[in-house]
Short mmCIF file of C-alpha atoms and ligand atoms in Angstrom, two decimals:
data_model
loop_
_atom_site.label_atom_id
_atom_site.label_comp_id
_atom_site.label_asym_id
_atom_site.label_seq_id
_atom_site.Cartn_x
_atom_site.Cartn_y
_atom_site.Cartn_z
CA MET O 1 -214.30 -66.68 -239.91
CA THR O 2 -216.68 -69.11 -241.59
CA LYS O 3 -215.63 -72.58 -242.67
CA GLY O 4 -216.83 -71.90 -246.23
CA THR O 5 -220.06 -71.24 -248.11
CA VAL O 6 -222.59 -74.00 -248.58
CA ALA O 7 -225.58 -73.64 -250.90
CA ILE O 8 -228.61 -75.65 -249.86
CA VAL O 9 -231.20 -76.09 -252.57
CA GLY O 10 -234.74 -76.64 -251.28
CA ALA O 11 -236.17 -74.90 -248.22
CA GLY O 12 -238.52 -77.79 -247.47
CA LEU O 13 -238.34 -79.65 -244.17
CA VAL O 14 -234.96 -81.29 -244.74
CA GLY O 15 -233.33 -78.27 -246.43
CA CYS O 16 -234.18 -76.02 -243.46
CA VAL O 17 -232.81 -78.52 -240.95
CA ALA O 18 -229.63 -78.89 -243.04
CA ALA O 19 -229.23 -75.10 -243.18
CA LEU O 20 -229.51 -74.84 -239.39
CA ALA O 21 -227.05 -77.68 -238.86
CA PHE O 22 -224.37 -76.32 -241.24
CA GLU O 23 -224.76 -72.83 -239.78
CA LYS O 24 -224.33 -74.20 -236.29
CA LYS O 25 -221.01 -75.73 -237.33
CA GLY O 26 -219.67 -72.42 -238.62
CA TYR O 27 -220.58 -72.39 -242.31
CA LYS O 28 -222.13 -69.54 -244.24
CA VAL O 29 -225.32 -70.93 -245.75
CA LEU O 30 -227.24 -69.76 -248.81
CA LEU O 31 -230.66 -71.41 -248.83
CA PHE O 32 -232.51 -71.44 -252.17
CA GLU O 33 -236.19 -72.25 -252.72
CA SER O 34 -237.98 -72.29 -256.07
CA ARG O 35 -241.33 -71.38 -254.50
CA PRO O 36 -242.37 -68.20 -252.69
CA ASP O 37 -242.00 -67.99 -248.90
CA CYS O 38 -244.73 -70.29 -247.53
CA ARG O 39 -245.29 -67.78 -244.67
CA SER O 40 -246.32 -64.93 -247.00
CA PRO O 41 -250.00 -63.96 -246.61
CA ASP O 42 -250.94 -65.01 -250.16
CA GLN O 43 -249.35 -68.44 -249.67
CA ILE O 44 -251.09 -68.90 -246.30
CA ALA O 45 -254.41 -67.90 -247.88
CA LYS O 46 -253.82 -70.26 -250.81
CA TYR O 47 -253.31 -73.30 -248.57
CA SER O 48 -255.50 -72.36 -245.59
CA PHE O 49 -258.32 -74.70 -246.61
CA ARG O 50 -256.07 -77.73 -246.24
CA SER O 51 -254.28 -78.92 -243.16
CA ILE O 52 -251.83 -81.67 -244.04
CA ASN O 53 -250.08 -83.47 -241.25
CA LEU O 54 -247.37 -86.03 -240.86
CA ALA O 55 -245.88 -88.11 -238.09
CA VAL O 56 -242.66 -86.95 -236.49
CA SER O 57 -240.94 -89.63 -234.43
CA ALA O 58 -237.72 -90.26 -232.50
CA ARG O 59 -235.22 -89.98 -235.38
CA GLY O 60 -236.65 -86.62 -236.40
CA ILE O 61 -236.85 -85.34 -232.82
CA GLU O 62 -233.30 -86.52 -232.07
CA THR O 63 -232.05 -84.42 -235.00
CA LEU O 64 -233.98 -81.35 -233.86
CA ARG O 65 -232.42 -81.78 -230.40
CA PHE O 66 -229.00 -82.19 -232.02
CA ILE O 67 -229.48 -78.74 -233.55
CA ASP O 68 -231.13 -77.05 -230.60
CA ASP O 69 -233.09 -78.43 -227.63
CA LYS O 70 -235.34 -75.39 -227.65
CA LEU O 71 -236.26 -75.99 -231.29
CA ALA O 72 -237.23 -79.58 -230.48
CA GLU O 73 -239.37 -78.31 -227.58
CA LYS O 74 -241.11 -75.78 -229.83
CA VAL O 75 -241.97 -78.55 -232.27
CA LEU O 76 -243.15 -80.92 -229.53
CA ALA O 77 -245.36 -78.22 -228.03
CA ASN O 78 -247.52 -78.42 -231.14
CA VAL O 79 -247.93 -82.12 -231.72
CA LEU O 80 -250.57 -84.67 -230.87
CA PRO O 81 -248.92 -87.85 -229.60
CA MET O 82 -250.29 -91.08 -231.09
CA HIS O 83 -249.54 -94.05 -228.82
CA ALA O 84 -251.34 -96.63 -230.89
CA ARG O 85 -253.05 -97.32 -234.16
CA MET O 86 -256.83 -97.63 -234.08
CA VAL O 87 -258.13 -100.23 -236.49
CA HIS O 88 -261.67 -99.62 -237.75
CA ASP O 89 -263.56 -102.63 -239.08
CA LEU O 90 -266.49 -102.60 -241.50
CA LYS O 91 -269.04 -102.53 -238.68
CA GLY O 92 -267.40 -99.47 -237.13
CA ASN O 93 -265.77 -101.41 -234.25
CA GLN O 94 -262.46 -99.90 -233.17
CA VAL O 95 -259.50 -101.89 -231.83
CA SER O 96 -256.40 -100.19 -230.46
CA GLN O 97 -252.94 -101.69 -231.16
CA ASP O 98 -250.10 -100.10 -229.16
CA TYR O 99 -247.06 -98.85 -231.08
CA GLY O 100 -244.50 -99.22 -228.31
CA LEU O 101 -243.96 -101.46 -225.33
CA ASN O 102 -243.86 -98.60 -222.84
CA GLY O 103 -246.37 -96.08 -224.13
CA GLU O 104 -244.01 -94.51 -226.70
CA ALA O 105 -245.71 -92.36 -229.31
CA ILE O 106 -245.25 -91.00 -232.78
CA ASN O 107 -246.52 -87.43 -233.15
CA SER O 108 -248.95 -85.82 -235.53
CA ILE O 109 -247.86 -82.37 -236.65
CA ASP O 110 -249.09 -79.90 -239.23
CA ARG O 111 -246.58 -80.03 -242.10
CA ALA O 112 -247.00 -76.33 -243.01
CA TYR O 113 -246.65 -75.29 -239.37
CA LEU O 114 -243.41 -77.26 -239.08
CA ASN O 115 -241.99 -75.77 -242.27
CA ARG O 116 -242.88 -72.23 -241.11
CA LEU O 117 -241.36 -72.83 -237.69
CA LEU O 118 -238.12 -74.04 -239.27
CA LEU O 119 -238.03 -71.03 -241.60
CA ASP O 120 -238.57 -68.69 -238.61
CA GLU O 121 -235.58 -70.37 -237.00
CA VAL O 122 -233.54 -69.98 -240.19
CA ASP O 123 -234.43 -66.26 -240.30
CA ILE O 124 -232.84 -65.50 -236.95
CA LYS O 125 -229.46 -66.91 -237.99
CA ASN O 126 -227.13 -64.21 -239.32
CA ASN O 127 -225.14 -66.69 -241.33
CA ILE O 128 -228.09 -68.06 -243.31
CA LYS O 129 -229.44 -66.05 -246.22
CA THR O 130 -232.60 -67.31 -247.88
CA TYR O 131 -233.58 -66.74 -251.52
CA TYR O 132 -237.17 -67.53 -252.49
CA ASN O 133 -238.38 -67.83 -256.09
CA HIS O 134 -234.91 -69.07 -257.01
CA LYS O 135 -235.03 -72.26 -259.01
CA LEU O 136 -231.80 -74.18 -259.58
CA VAL O 137 -231.39 -74.74 -263.33
CA ALA O 138 -227.67 -75.42 -263.87
CA SER O 139 -224.65 -76.52 -261.83
CA ASP O 140 -221.04 -76.25 -262.90
CA PHE O 141 -218.84 -78.34 -260.65
CA GLU O 142 -215.64 -77.35 -262.46
CA ALA O 143 -215.73 -73.60 -261.87
CA GLU O 144 -212.52 -71.61 -261.38
CA GLY O 145 -210.71 -72.01 -258.09
CA GLY O 146 -212.37 -75.38 -257.42
CA ARG O 147 -215.65 -73.68 -256.67
CA VAL O 148 -219.20 -74.65 -257.66
CA MET O 149 -221.12 -72.26 -259.92
CA LEU O 150 -224.90 -72.43 -259.69
CA THR O 151 -227.43 -70.85 -261.98
CA PHE O 152 -230.90 -70.05 -260.69
CA GLU O 153 -233.94 -68.81 -262.53
CA HIS O 154 -235.37 -65.78 -260.75
CA GLU O 155 -238.24 -63.72 -262.18
CA GLY O 156 -237.52 -65.15 -265.62
CA LYS O 157 -233.82 -64.25 -265.54
CA PRO O 158 -230.70 -66.33 -264.78
CA ILE O 159 -228.78 -65.41 -261.67
CA ILE O 160 -225.42 -66.92 -260.73
CA PHE O 161 -223.88 -67.76 -257.34
CA GLU O 162 -220.50 -69.27 -256.51
CA VAL O 163 -220.13 -71.48 -253.47
CA ASP O 164 -217.77 -74.07 -252.00
CA SER O 165 -220.30 -76.89 -251.86
CA LEU O 166 -223.87 -77.70 -252.88
CA VAL O 167 -226.32 -79.68 -250.75
CA GLY O 168 -229.38 -80.82 -252.70
CA ALA O 169 -232.50 -81.11 -250.54
CA ASP O 170 -234.84 -80.48 -253.44
CA GLY O 171 -237.18 -83.42 -253.06
CA ALA O 172 -238.10 -86.57 -254.96
CA TYR O 173 -237.75 -84.99 -258.42
CA SER O 174 -234.45 -83.33 -257.50
CA THR O 175 -232.70 -81.13 -260.04
CA THR O 176 -229.48 -81.41 -258.02
CA ARG O 177 -229.61 -85.19 -258.43
CA LYS O 178 -229.98 -84.79 -262.20
CA HIS O 179 -226.96 -82.48 -262.28
CA LEU O 180 -225.00 -84.91 -260.13
CA GLN O 181 -225.89 -87.81 -262.41
CA ARG O 182 -224.17 -86.06 -265.32
CA ASN O 183 -220.92 -86.00 -263.37
CA VAL O 184 -220.98 -89.16 -261.29
CA ARG O 185 -221.47 -92.83 -262.24
CA MET O 186 -224.56 -93.00 -260.08
CA ASN O 187 -226.65 -96.15 -259.80
CA PHE O 188 -230.24 -95.06 -259.83
CA SER O 189 -233.66 -96.69 -259.76
CA GLN O 190 -237.14 -95.32 -259.41
CA ASP O 191 -240.20 -97.46 -258.70
CA TYR O 192 -243.77 -96.27 -258.81
CA ILE O 193 -246.28 -98.45 -257.02
CA ASP O 194 -249.59 -99.01 -258.71
CA HIS O 195 -251.38 -97.15 -255.92
CA ALA O 196 -252.22 -93.48 -255.52
CA TYR O 197 -253.26 -91.34 -252.58
CA LEU O 198 -255.92 -88.72 -252.07
CA GLU O 199 -256.20 -86.39 -249.11
CA LEU O 200 -259.60 -86.27 -247.36
CA TYR O 201 -260.81 -84.39 -244.32
CA ILE O 202 -262.71 -85.13 -241.12
CA PRO O 203 -264.11 -81.89 -239.68
CA PRO O 204 -264.05 -81.09 -235.94
CA ASN O 205 -266.82 -82.68 -233.89
CA PRO O 206 -269.97 -80.61 -234.66
CA ALA O 207 -271.45 -81.50 -231.25
CA SER O 208 -268.37 -80.30 -229.38
CA VAL O 209 -269.03 -78.28 -226.23
CA SER O 210 -265.49 -78.15 -224.83
CA ASN O 211 -261.86 -78.28 -225.90
CA GLU O 212 -261.66 -81.93 -224.87
CA ASP O 213 -264.40 -83.23 -227.14
CA LYS O 214 -263.52 -81.28 -230.28
CA TRP O 215 -262.29 -84.48 -231.99
CA SER O 216 -264.97 -86.97 -233.13
CA ILE O 217 -262.58 -89.91 -232.66
CA SER O 218 -259.50 -90.32 -230.48
CA PRO O 219 -256.83 -87.73 -231.34
CA ASN O 220 -254.12 -89.90 -229.79
CA HIS O 221 -254.37 -92.71 -232.32
CA LEU O 222 -253.37 -93.09 -235.92
CA HIS O 223 -256.66 -94.35 -237.35
CA ILE O 224 -256.62 -97.03 -240.03
CA TRP O 225 -259.45 -98.52 -242.04
CA PRO O 226 -257.66 -101.55 -243.61
CA ARG O 227 -259.58 -103.08 -246.50
CA HIS O 228 -256.90 -105.37 -248.00
CA ALA O 229 -256.62 -103.88 -251.50
CA PHE O 230 -256.93 -100.29 -250.23
CA MET O 231 -257.12 -98.35 -246.98
CA LEU O 232 -257.93 -95.09 -245.31
CA ILE O 233 -255.89 -93.47 -242.53
CA ALA O 234 -256.46 -90.37 -240.39
CA LEU O 235 -254.19 -88.24 -238.17
CA ALA O 236 -255.57 -85.62 -235.80
CA ASN O 237 -254.98 -81.87 -236.08
CA LEU O 238 -254.93 -79.47 -233.12
CA ASP O 239 -258.14 -77.73 -234.26
CA GLY O 240 -260.25 -80.89 -233.82
CA SER O 241 -260.12 -81.95 -237.45
CA PHE O 242 -258.32 -84.95 -238.97
CA THR O 243 -256.37 -85.17 -242.17
CA SER O 244 -257.34 -88.43 -243.75
CA THR O 245 -255.67 -90.12 -246.69
CA MET O 246 -257.10 -92.78 -248.95
CA PHE O 247 -254.58 -95.14 -250.55
CA ALA O 248 -255.86 -97.32 -253.36
CA PRO O 249 -254.91 -98.66 -256.80
CA TRP O 250 -255.09 -96.01 -259.56
CA LYS O 251 -257.75 -98.15 -261.22
CA CYS O 252 -259.94 -97.94 -258.14
CA PHE O 253 -259.75 -94.11 -258.19
CA GLU O 254 -260.47 -94.06 -261.94
CA GLU O 255 -263.57 -96.18 -261.47
CA LEU O 256 -264.97 -93.74 -258.90
CA ASP O 257 -265.99 -91.38 -261.68
CA SER O 258 -269.33 -90.10 -260.38
CA ASP O 259 -270.65 -88.73 -257.09
CA ASP O 260 -272.95 -91.73 -256.68
CA LYS O 261 -270.09 -94.17 -257.13
CA ILE O 262 -267.91 -92.30 -254.63
CA ILE O 263 -270.58 -92.23 -251.96
CA GLY O 264 -271.57 -95.84 -252.74
CA PHE O 265 -267.93 -96.85 -252.30
CA PHE O 266 -267.75 -95.18 -248.88
CA GLU O 267 -271.11 -96.66 -247.79
CA GLN O 268 -269.82 -100.09 -248.67
CA ASN O 269 -266.23 -99.83 -247.38
CA PHE O 270 -265.96 -97.01 -244.85
CA PRO O 271 -269.47 -96.41 -243.44
CA ASP O 272 -268.23 -94.93 -240.15
CA ALA O 273 -265.72 -92.67 -241.94
CA LEU O 274 -268.51 -91.50 -244.23
CA LYS O 275 -270.47 -90.38 -241.17
CA LEU O 276 -267.43 -88.61 -239.72
CA MET O 277 -266.58 -86.79 -242.95
CA GLY O 278 -270.02 -86.10 -244.38
CA LYS O 279 -270.97 -86.62 -248.02
CA ASP O 280 -270.25 -83.07 -249.15
CA THR O 281 -266.77 -83.02 -247.63
CA ILE O 282 -265.89 -86.31 -249.30
CA LEU O 283 -267.14 -85.12 -252.68
CA ASN O 284 -265.30 -81.80 -252.33
CA SER O 285 -262.05 -83.65 -251.62
CA PHE O 286 -262.57 -86.00 -254.57
CA HIS O 287 -263.28 -83.03 -256.87
CA GLN O 288 -260.60 -80.64 -255.62
CA ASN O 289 -257.63 -82.65 -254.40
CA PRO O 290 -255.11 -84.21 -256.74
CA ARG O 291 -254.30 -87.93 -256.74
CA GLY O 292 -250.67 -88.28 -255.72
CA SER O 293 -248.35 -90.96 -257.04
CA LEU O 294 -246.15 -92.99 -254.72
CA VAL O 295 -242.54 -93.44 -255.66
CA SER O 296 -239.42 -95.07 -254.23
CA THR O 297 -236.05 -93.79 -255.36
CA LYS O 298 -232.76 -95.51 -254.70
CA CYS O 299 -229.37 -94.20 -255.74
CA ASN O 300 -225.70 -94.31 -254.84
CA PRO O 301 -223.29 -92.57 -254.47
CA TYR O 302 -224.93 -89.43 -253.10
CA ASN O 303 -221.99 -87.10 -253.73
CA LEU O 304 -219.44 -85.69 -256.13
CA ALA O 305 -216.22 -85.32 -254.12
CA GLY O 306 -216.75 -82.43 -251.66
CA LYS O 307 -218.63 -80.39 -254.23
CA CYS O 308 -222.13 -81.76 -254.04
CA ILE O 309 -224.27 -84.12 -251.99
CA ILE O 310 -227.97 -84.98 -251.96
CA ILE O 311 -230.05 -85.66 -248.84
CA GLY O 312 -233.71 -86.17 -247.91
CA ASP O 313 -236.18 -87.19 -250.60
CA ALA O 314 -233.69 -86.07 -253.26
CA ALA O 315 -231.59 -89.09 -252.29
CA HIS O 316 -234.22 -91.57 -251.09
CA SER O 317 -237.89 -90.92 -251.60
CA MET O 318 -239.94 -93.72 -250.10
CA VAL O 319 -243.60 -94.67 -249.91
CA PRO O 320 -245.09 -93.13 -246.74
CA PHE O 321 -246.20 -96.27 -244.91
CA TYR O 322 -243.59 -96.25 -242.16
CA GLY O 323 -243.92 -92.50 -241.56
CA GLN O 324 -240.15 -92.20 -241.98
CA GLY O 325 -239.52 -90.06 -245.10
CA MET O 326 -238.95 -86.79 -243.26
CA ASN O 327 -237.62 -88.47 -240.11
CA CYS O 328 -235.00 -90.24 -242.21
CA GLY O 329 -234.17 -87.00 -244.05
CA PHE O 330 -233.61 -85.27 -240.70
CA GLU O 331 -231.43 -88.19 -239.64
CA ASP O 332 -229.38 -87.75 -242.86
CA VAL O 333 -228.42 -84.31 -241.56
CA ARG O 334 -227.39 -85.57 -238.12
CA VAL O 335 -225.37 -88.43 -239.58
CA LEU O 336 -223.67 -86.13 -242.11
CA ILE O 337 -222.72 -83.49 -239.55
CA ASN O 338 -221.40 -86.13 -237.14
CA ILE O 339 -219.13 -87.46 -239.88
CA LEU O 340 -218.07 -83.90 -240.73
CA GLU O 341 -217.00 -83.28 -237.14
CA LYS O 342 -215.23 -86.61 -236.93
CA ASN O 343 -213.30 -85.71 -240.11
CA GLU O 344 -212.41 -82.28 -238.74
CA PHE O 345 -214.51 -80.50 -241.37
CA ASN O 346 -212.85 -82.11 -244.38
CA ILE O 347 -215.87 -81.93 -246.68
CA GLN O 348 -214.66 -84.29 -249.38
CA GLN O 349 -213.74 -87.02 -246.92
CA THR O 350 -217.09 -86.48 -245.17
CA TYR O 351 -219.24 -86.74 -248.30
CA ASP O 352 -217.35 -89.84 -249.48
CA GLU O 353 -217.72 -91.53 -246.11
CA TYR O 354 -221.40 -90.59 -245.90
CA SER O 355 -222.11 -92.11 -249.32
CA MET O 356 -220.31 -95.28 -248.40
CA THR O 357 -221.80 -95.81 -244.96
CA ARG O 358 -225.31 -94.37 -245.26
CA ASN O 359 -226.46 -96.34 -248.30
CA LYS O 360 -227.31 -99.60 -246.49
CA ASP O 361 -229.53 -97.75 -244.01
CA LEU O 362 -231.37 -95.86 -246.70
CA LEU O 363 -231.99 -99.01 -248.75
CA SER O 364 -233.30 -100.68 -245.59
CA ILE O 365 -235.87 -98.02 -244.76
CA ILE O 366 -237.02 -97.72 -248.39
CA ASP O 367 -237.76 -101.46 -248.42
CA LEU O 368 -239.31 -101.46 -244.95
CA SER O 369 -241.65 -98.66 -246.01
CA MET O 370 -242.78 -100.64 -249.02
CA ASN O 371 -243.42 -103.76 -246.92
CA ASN O 372 -245.39 -101.82 -244.34
CA TYR O 373 -248.11 -101.03 -246.88
CA THR O 374 -249.16 -104.68 -246.89
CA GLU O 375 -249.06 -104.68 -243.10
CA MET O 376 -251.26 -101.61 -242.76
CA ARG O 377 -253.93 -102.36 -245.34
CA HIS O 378 -254.05 -106.14 -244.89
CA SER O 379 -252.06 -107.90 -242.16
CA VAL O 380 -253.22 -105.85 -239.15
CA VAL O 381 -256.51 -107.77 -239.14
CA SER O 382 -255.08 -111.26 -239.62
CA ASN O 383 -255.04 -113.63 -236.62
CA THR O 384 -251.56 -114.90 -237.47
CA TYR O 385 -250.22 -111.33 -237.57
CA LEU O 386 -251.82 -110.53 -234.22
CA LEU O 387 -250.40 -113.71 -232.72
CA ARG O 388 -246.92 -112.84 -234.03
CA LYS O 389 -247.20 -109.34 -232.57
CA LYS O 390 -248.25 -110.71 -229.23
CA ILE O 391 -245.33 -113.18 -229.12
CA ASP O 392 -242.95 -110.42 -230.29
CA GLY O 393 -244.17 -108.23 -227.41
CA ILE O 394 -243.86 -111.03 -224.83
CA LEU O 395 -240.30 -111.83 -225.93
CA ALA O 396 -239.40 -108.13 -225.82
CA ARG O 397 -240.65 -107.89 -222.24
CA VAL O 398 -238.77 -111.03 -221.23
CA PHE O 399 -235.47 -110.26 -222.98
CA LYS O 400 -235.62 -106.46 -222.57
CA ASN O 401 -233.07 -104.69 -224.80
CA LYS O 402 -231.90 -107.91 -226.40
CA TRP O 403 -235.23 -108.29 -228.23
CA LEU O 404 -236.97 -105.27 -229.72
CA PRO O 405 -239.97 -105.29 -232.05
CA LEU O 406 -239.13 -103.88 -235.48
CA TYR O 407 -241.54 -100.94 -235.12
CA THR O 408 -239.87 -99.97 -231.84
CA MET O 409 -236.41 -100.05 -233.40
CA VAL O 410 -237.46 -97.99 -236.42
CA SER O 411 -239.70 -95.43 -234.77
CA PHE O 412 -238.41 -95.08 -231.22
CA ARG O 413 -234.71 -96.02 -231.23
CA PRO O 414 -232.59 -93.55 -233.22
CA ASP O 415 -229.50 -95.21 -231.74
CA ILE O 416 -230.26 -98.30 -233.85
CA MET O 417 -229.56 -97.68 -237.53
CA TYR O 418 -232.17 -98.89 -240.03
CA SER O 419 -229.94 -101.67 -241.44
CA GLU O 420 -229.18 -102.93 -237.95
CA ALA O 421 -232.93 -102.96 -237.18
CA VAL O 422 -233.50 -105.11 -240.27
CA ARG O 423 -230.65 -107.45 -239.34
CA ARG O 424 -232.04 -107.98 -235.84
CA GLU O 425 -235.60 -108.35 -237.12
CA THR O 426 -234.61 -111.07 -239.60
CA ARG O 427 -233.31 -113.21 -236.74
CA GLN O 428 -236.25 -112.41 -234.44
CA LYS O 429 -238.82 -113.05 -237.16
CA ALA O 430 -237.51 -116.56 -237.79
CA ILE O 431 -237.86 -117.36 -234.09
CA VAL O 432 -241.36 -115.88 -233.85
CA ARG O 433 -242.41 -117.77 -236.97
CA SER O 434 -241.31 -121.07 -235.40
CA ILE O 435 -243.22 -120.30 -232.22
CA VAL O 436 -246.34 -119.35 -234.19
CA ASN O 437 -246.14 -122.60 -236.16
CA LEU O 438 -245.79 -124.53 -232.94
CA VAL O 439 -248.74 -122.76 -231.36
CA GLN O 440 -250.91 -123.23 -234.45
CA ASN O 441 -249.95 -126.89 -234.90
CA SER O 442 -250.56 -127.69 -231.24
CA ALA O 443 -253.85 -125.91 -231.54
CA ILE O 444 -254.86 -128.02 -234.53
CA ILE O 445 -253.75 -131.25 -232.83
CA GLY O 446 -255.55 -130.17 -229.69
CA LEU O 447 -258.65 -129.50 -231.69
CA VAL O 448 -258.62 -132.91 -233.31
CA LEU O 449 -257.85 -134.70 -230.08
CA ILE O 450 -260.41 -133.18 -227.83
CA ALA O 451 -262.87 -132.38 -230.65
CA SER O 452 -263.44 -129.14 -228.91
CA ARG O 453 -265.73 -126.54 -230.34
CA LEU O 454 -263.32 -123.74 -229.59
CA THR O 455 -262.73 -121.33 -232.41
CA ARG O 456 -259.22 -120.50 -233.59
CA SER O 457 -259.34 -117.06 -232.07
CA THR O 458 -260.30 -118.31 -228.66
CA ILE O 459 -257.46 -120.80 -228.80
CA ILE O 460 -255.09 -117.98 -229.58
CA SER O 461 -256.41 -115.86 -226.77
CA LYS O 462 -256.24 -118.84 -224.40
CA PHE O 463 -252.59 -119.35 -225.23
CA LEU O 464 -251.72 -115.76 -224.76
CA SER O 465 -253.96 -114.46 -222.03
P1 FAD E 1 -239.53 -81.75 -250.03
O1 FAD E 1 -240.45 -81.67 -248.89
O2 FAD E 1 -240.07 -82.26 -251.32
O3 FAD E 1 -238.88 -80.31 -250.25
C1 FAD E 1 -238.11 -80.01 -251.38
C2 FAD E 1 -238.09 -78.50 -251.57
O4 FAD E 1 -237.22 -78.20 -252.66
C3 FAD E 1 -239.45 -77.93 -251.94
O5 FAD E 1 -239.72 -76.83 -251.13
C4 FAD E 1 -239.29 -77.54 -253.40
O6 FAD E 1 -240.08 -76.44 -253.76
C5 FAD E 1 -237.82 -77.21 -253.48
N1 FAD E 1 -237.24 -77.39 -254.83
C6 FAD E 1 -237.48 -78.38 -255.72
N2 FAD E 1 -236.77 -78.20 -256.84
C7 FAD E 1 -236.07 -77.04 -256.67
C8 FAD E 1 -235.15 -76.32 -257.50
N3 FAD E 1 -234.80 -76.76 -258.73
N4 FAD E 1 -234.61 -75.18 -257.02
C9 FAD E 1 -234.92 -74.72 -255.77
N5 FAD E 1 -235.80 -75.36 -254.95
C10 FAD E 1 -236.36 -76.52 -255.39
N6 FAD E 1 -242.60 -88.49 -243.68
C11 FAD E 1 -242.54 -88.68 -242.34
O7 FAD E 1 -241.45 -88.62 -241.76
N7 FAD E 1 -243.67 -88.91 -241.62
C12 FAD E 1 -244.89 -89.00 -242.20
O8 FAD E 1 -245.89 -89.23 -241.51
C13 FAD E 1 -244.99 -88.81 -243.61
N8 FAD E 1 -246.20 -88.88 -244.22
C14 FAD E 1 -246.26 -88.70 -245.57
C15 FAD E 1 -247.51 -88.81 -246.20
C16 FAD E 1 -247.62 -88.66 -247.57
C17 FAD E 1 -248.95 -88.80 -248.22
C18 FAD E 1 -246.45 -88.39 -248.33
C19 FAD E 1 -246.53 -88.22 -249.82
C20 FAD E 1 -245.21 -88.26 -247.71
C21 FAD E 1 -245.10 -88.42 -246.33
N9 FAD E 1 -243.87 -88.33 -245.67
C22 FAD E 1 -243.79 -88.53 -244.32
C23 FAD E 1 -242.63 -88.07 -246.42
C24 FAD E 1 -242.23 -86.60 -246.30
O9 FAD E 1 -243.27 -85.80 -246.77
C25 FAD E 1 -240.97 -86.36 -247.12
O10 FAD E 1 -240.02 -87.34 -246.84
C26 FAD E 1 -240.39 -85.00 -246.80
O11 FAD E 1 -241.29 -83.98 -247.12
C27 FAD E 1 -239.10 -84.80 -247.60
O12 FAD E 1 -238.60 -83.53 -247.34
P2 FAD E 1 -237.54 -82.88 -248.30
O13 FAD E 1 -237.23 -81.55 -247.70
O14 FAD E 1 -236.44 -83.82 -248.59
O15 FAD E 1 -238.29 -82.69 -249.70
#
């Protein structure tokens, strides 16, 4: 006996995880995807020239474990742990900044590989049936018998399904959300930032002679080239290559309108990355890859009674600078299913409670992600920022669990909800700021008094060494 039929729209990363979680709890799941199966040979051939990765961290892994330990192990067997960020300056110097206090890591994984792995997992579940090339076009939440009637477009024709509940995991431009908005007084806002992104590529080390040296730079770092108004990042792939992404204002991309300007821009701003990528690879990426926009979406509530709920990017797309979009979407599933169990599978009560309690956490991570852009492209090279980080780390070591750096709470502590992390950070930040002011003021007074010729950075290192 199943507990009812749930339709999940979107077989992306979050939709697949939601399908596995509902199935595990005894529901019959119909999983709909507007695109073809990404494992089909023509789809693999179509995307084989690009390897796009993302960072999976503790919240994502915790959810995979919640579904099945073996699934989490399969995912972790194909990641490259990144224990620190590597900051590249204009001269090509590299400085490593640890992410965690105890060697914790976020993990680079191939996005397509992860999606295929999750679909393979979905395939072996008898109670999940997947429909590709089925695009949700209409939802009737008042169908007979209290059911939900969904219309999909399939090979140019409408096709109708009736289910007990609809879970929208159909991404940032969610159709489910639009349907929900017609039936619910939903507060909604969407903010585009004035920056775009472009995917670039660093090939495997051409001089490689063994498996160990196939990467030209460290595979266990998230590489950043912060240049204040714009930046470049790179995450390693298992084959020795790196997926790199350039983030910059739209205007900056528009001005790079010739090959000479593109190469000139890299010579001036990212000379070491230019060497790693090669001119032809850079130009190919600029010519072939689209510029992506970056959008934050906030809304509430996320549900219509027990009939429909949205999760993942459909409910909260965020700019990618905290590496939390997917991790947070996975966490949505774990939080939702925990509430469902607590409410003894009363779906309406569960969706209502989820909407009420989850909103503050989602707003927190959306805002944190936005703020982290400034940190990554600008602050990471400022002396004050480095001093704050150092003090933050010292206090965390002294006070153990009572003091945790924000990055640790967000990326490595799934037991601390996002809003709680922000609450704790607000208090900690005020304390760190006072200490920094004290250190800087004493340094200035010290400088005047002893008329020393020490530079500011040596003072800082003296204080903290
Ligand atoms: P999606 O991945 O968008 O999947 C939605 C699915 O729904 C798609 O398959 C789509 O085809 C399908 N669909 C859409 N409409 C319909 C319809 N009408 N009918 C049927 N199916 C439909 N997150 C991290 O956690 N770590 C990172 O390091 C990270 N890096 C990122 C880097 C960049 C440059 C960007 C842009 C994002 C990054 N993210 C990262 C965010 C992450 O990609 C998203 O949060 C995640 O993909 C959201 O998954 P989702 O399943 O909710 O939505």
